[in-house]
Amino acid sequence: MSKDKKKITKNMILRSVASSTAIETGATVKTIEKKLVANKLKYKSLSLAI
């Protein structure tokens, strides 16, 4: 493995999910990101398996 490998953050995953969803739905990435962040508070007890 290379020492230059970039660490994947939750924000990067959020952006990836938002952009993928935006492509599929025709919504903007920014709109999807806002919805994901808003829902994050709703499911605070859950965490991503990274």
Short mmCIF file of N, CA, C and O in Angstrom, two decimals, residues 6-46:
data_model
loop_
_atom_site.label_atom_id
_atom_site.label_comp_id
_atom_site.label_asym_id
_atom_site.label_seq_id
_atom_site.Cartn_x
_atom_site.Cartn_y
_atom_site.Cartn_z
N LYS A 6 -5.26 8.29 0.52
CA LYS A 6 -6.09 9.27 1.19
C LYS A 6 -7.12 8.57 2.07
O LYS A 6 -7.74 7.59 1.67
N LYS A 7 -7.29 9.06 3.28
CA LYS A 7 -8.26 8.49 4.20
C LYS A 7 -9.68 8.87 3.76
O LYS A 7 -9.95 10.02 3.44
N ILE A 8 -10.56 7.89 3.76
CA ILE A 8 -11.95 8.14 3.38
C ILE A 8 -12.70 8.63 4.62
O ILE A 8 -12.70 7.97 5.65
N THR A 9 -13.33 9.79 4.49
CA THR A 9 -14.05 10.38 5.60
C THR A 9 -15.56 10.21 5.42
O THR A 9 -16.03 9.89 4.33
N LYS A 10 -16.29 10.46 6.49
CA LYS A 10 -17.75 10.39 6.41
C LYS A 10 -18.28 11.44 5.44
O LYS A 10 -19.26 11.20 4.73
N ASN A 11 -17.63 12.60 5.39
CA ASN A 11 -18.05 13.65 4.45
C ASN A 11 -17.87 13.20 3.00
O ASN A 11 -18.68 13.54 2.14
N MET A 12 -16.81 12.46 2.75
CA MET A 12 -16.58 11.96 1.40
C MET A 12 -17.66 10.95 1.01
O MET A 12 -18.14 10.95 -0.12
N ILE A 13 -18.03 10.10 1.95
CA ILE A 13 -19.08 9.12 1.70
C ILE A 13 -20.41 9.84 1.48
O ILE A 13 -21.17 9.50 0.55
N LEU A 14 -20.69 10.83 2.30
CA LEU A 14 -21.91 11.62 2.16
C LEU A 14 -21.99 12.26 0.78
O LEU A 14 -23.02 12.18 0.11
N ARG A 15 -20.90 12.85 0.33
CA ARG A 15 -20.86 13.49 -0.98
C ARG A 15 -21.06 12.47 -2.10
O ARG A 15 -21.77 12.72 -3.07
N SER A 16 -20.46 11.31 -1.94
CA SER A 16 -20.58 10.26 -2.94
C SER A 16 -22.03 9.76 -3.06
O SER A 16 -22.56 9.61 -4.17
N VAL A 17 -22.66 9.52 -1.92
CA VAL A 17 -24.05 9.08 -1.92
C VAL A 17 -24.95 10.17 -2.50
O VAL A 17 -25.84 9.89 -3.31
N ALA A 18 -24.70 11.41 -2.12
CA ALA A 18 -25.51 12.52 -2.61
C ALA A 18 -25.37 12.68 -4.13
O ALA A 18 -26.37 12.86 -4.83
N SER A 19 -24.16 12.58 -4.64
CA SER A 19 -23.97 12.76 -6.09
C SER A 19 -24.57 11.60 -6.87
O SER A 19 -25.18 11.80 -7.92
N SER A 20 -24.45 10.40 -6.35
CA SER A 20 -25.04 9.24 -7.01
C SER A 20 -26.57 9.36 -7.03
O SER A 20 -27.21 9.12 -8.06
N THR A 21 -27.14 9.75 -5.91
CA THR A 21 -28.59 9.92 -5.82
C THR A 21 -29.06 11.04 -6.73
O THR A 21 -30.10 10.94 -7.37
N ALA A 22 -28.29 12.12 -6.79
CA ALA A 22 -28.64 13.25 -7.64
C ALA A 22 -28.68 12.84 -9.12
O ALA A 22 -29.59 13.24 -9.85
N ILE A 23 -27.74 12.03 -9.53
CA ILE A 23 -27.72 11.55 -10.91
C ILE A 23 -28.98 10.73 -11.20
O ILE A 23 -29.61 10.89 -12.25
N GLU A 24 -29.34 9.88 -10.27
CA GLU A 24 -30.49 9.00 -10.47
C GLU A 24 -31.82 9.73 -10.40
O GLU A 24 -32.77 9.36 -11.08
N THR A 25 -31.91 10.78 -9.57
CA THR A 25 -33.19 11.45 -9.35
C THR A 25 -33.34 12.77 -10.11
O THR A 25 -34.45 13.27 -10.23
N GLY A 26 -32.24 13.35 -10.55
CA GLY A 26 -32.30 14.64 -11.23
C GLY A 26 -32.27 15.82 -10.27
O GLY A 26 -32.33 16.97 -10.69
N ALA A 27 -32.18 15.54 -8.98
CA ALA A 27 -32.07 16.62 -7.98
C ALA A 27 -30.62 17.10 -7.93
O ALA A 27 -29.73 16.46 -8.48
N THR A 28 -30.40 18.23 -7.25
CA THR A 28 -29.04 18.73 -7.13
C THR A 28 -28.31 18.02 -5.99
O THR A 28 -28.94 17.57 -5.03
N VAL A 29 -27.01 17.96 -6.10
CA VAL A 29 -26.19 17.33 -5.07
C VAL A 29 -26.37 18.07 -3.74
O VAL A 29 -26.52 17.45 -2.69
N LYS A 30 -26.41 19.38 -3.81
CA LYS A 30 -26.55 20.19 -2.60
C LYS A 30 -27.87 19.88 -1.88
O LYS A 30 -27.90 19.77 -0.65
N THR A 31 -28.95 19.73 -2.63
CA THR A 31 -30.25 19.40 -2.05
C THR A 31 -30.22 18.05 -1.36
O THR A 31 -30.70 17.90 -0.23
N ILE A 32 -29.64 17.07 -2.02
CA ILE A 32 -29.55 15.72 -1.45
C ILE A 32 -28.68 15.74 -0.20
O ILE A 32 -29.03 15.12 0.81
N GLU A 33 -27.55 16.45 -0.25
CA GLU A 33 -26.67 16.54 0.93
C GLU A 33 -27.41 17.13 2.12
O GLU A 33 -27.29 16.63 3.24
N LYS A 34 -28.19 18.18 1.90
CA LYS A 34 -28.95 18.80 2.98
C LYS A 34 -29.92 17.81 3.60
O LYS A 34 -30.08 17.74 4.81
N LYS A 35 -30.59 17.03 2.75
CA LYS A 35 -31.55 16.04 3.25
C LYS A 35 -30.83 14.95 4.04
O LYS A 35 -31.33 14.52 5.09
N LEU A 36 -29.69 14.52 3.57
CA LEU A 36 -28.93 13.48 4.28
C LEU A 36 -28.45 13.98 5.64
O LEU A 36 -28.52 13.25 6.63
N VAL A 37 -27.97 15.20 5.68
CA VAL A 37 -27.49 15.77 6.94
C VAL A 37 -28.66 15.96 7.91
O VAL A 37 -28.53 15.66 9.10
N ALA A 38 -29.81 16.41 7.41
CA ALA A 38 -30.99 16.59 8.25
C ALA A 38 -31.44 15.26 8.84
O ALA A 38 -31.80 15.17 10.01
N ASN A 39 -31.42 14.22 8.02
CA ASN A 39 -31.83 12.89 8.49
C ASN A 39 -30.81 12.27 9.43
O ASN A 39 -31.14 11.37 10.19
N LYS A 40 -29.58 12.75 9.36
CA LYS A 40 -28.52 12.23 10.21
C LYS A 40 -28.87 12.43 11.69
O LYS A 40 -28.60 11.57 12.52
N LEU A 41 -29.48 13.56 11.99
CA LEU A 41 -29.88 13.84 13.36
C LEU A 41 -30.94 12.86 13.83
O LEU A 41 -31.00 12.49 15.00
N LYS A 42 -31.77 12.44 12.90
CA LYS A 42 -32.86 11.52 13.20
C LYS A 42 -32.34 10.15 13.61
O LYS A 42 -32.92 9.46 14.43
N TYR A 43 -31.21 9.74 13.00
CA TYR A 43 -30.65 8.41 13.23
C TYR A 43 -29.28 8.50 13.90
O TYR A 43 -28.35 7.81 13.52
N LYS A 44 -29.17 9.35 14.88
CA LYS A 44 -27.90 9.59 15.56
C LYS A 44 -27.26 8.33 16.13
O LYS A 44 -26.05 8.20 16.14
N SER A 45 -28.08 7.40 16.57
CA SER A 45 -27.55 6.21 17.23
C SER A 45 -26.92 5.21 16.23
O SER A 45 -26.22 4.30 16.64
N LEU A 46 -27.16 5.40 14.94
CA LEU A 46 -26.60 4.51 13.93
C LEU A 46 -25.28 5.06 13.41
O LEU A 46 -25.10 6.27 13.32
#
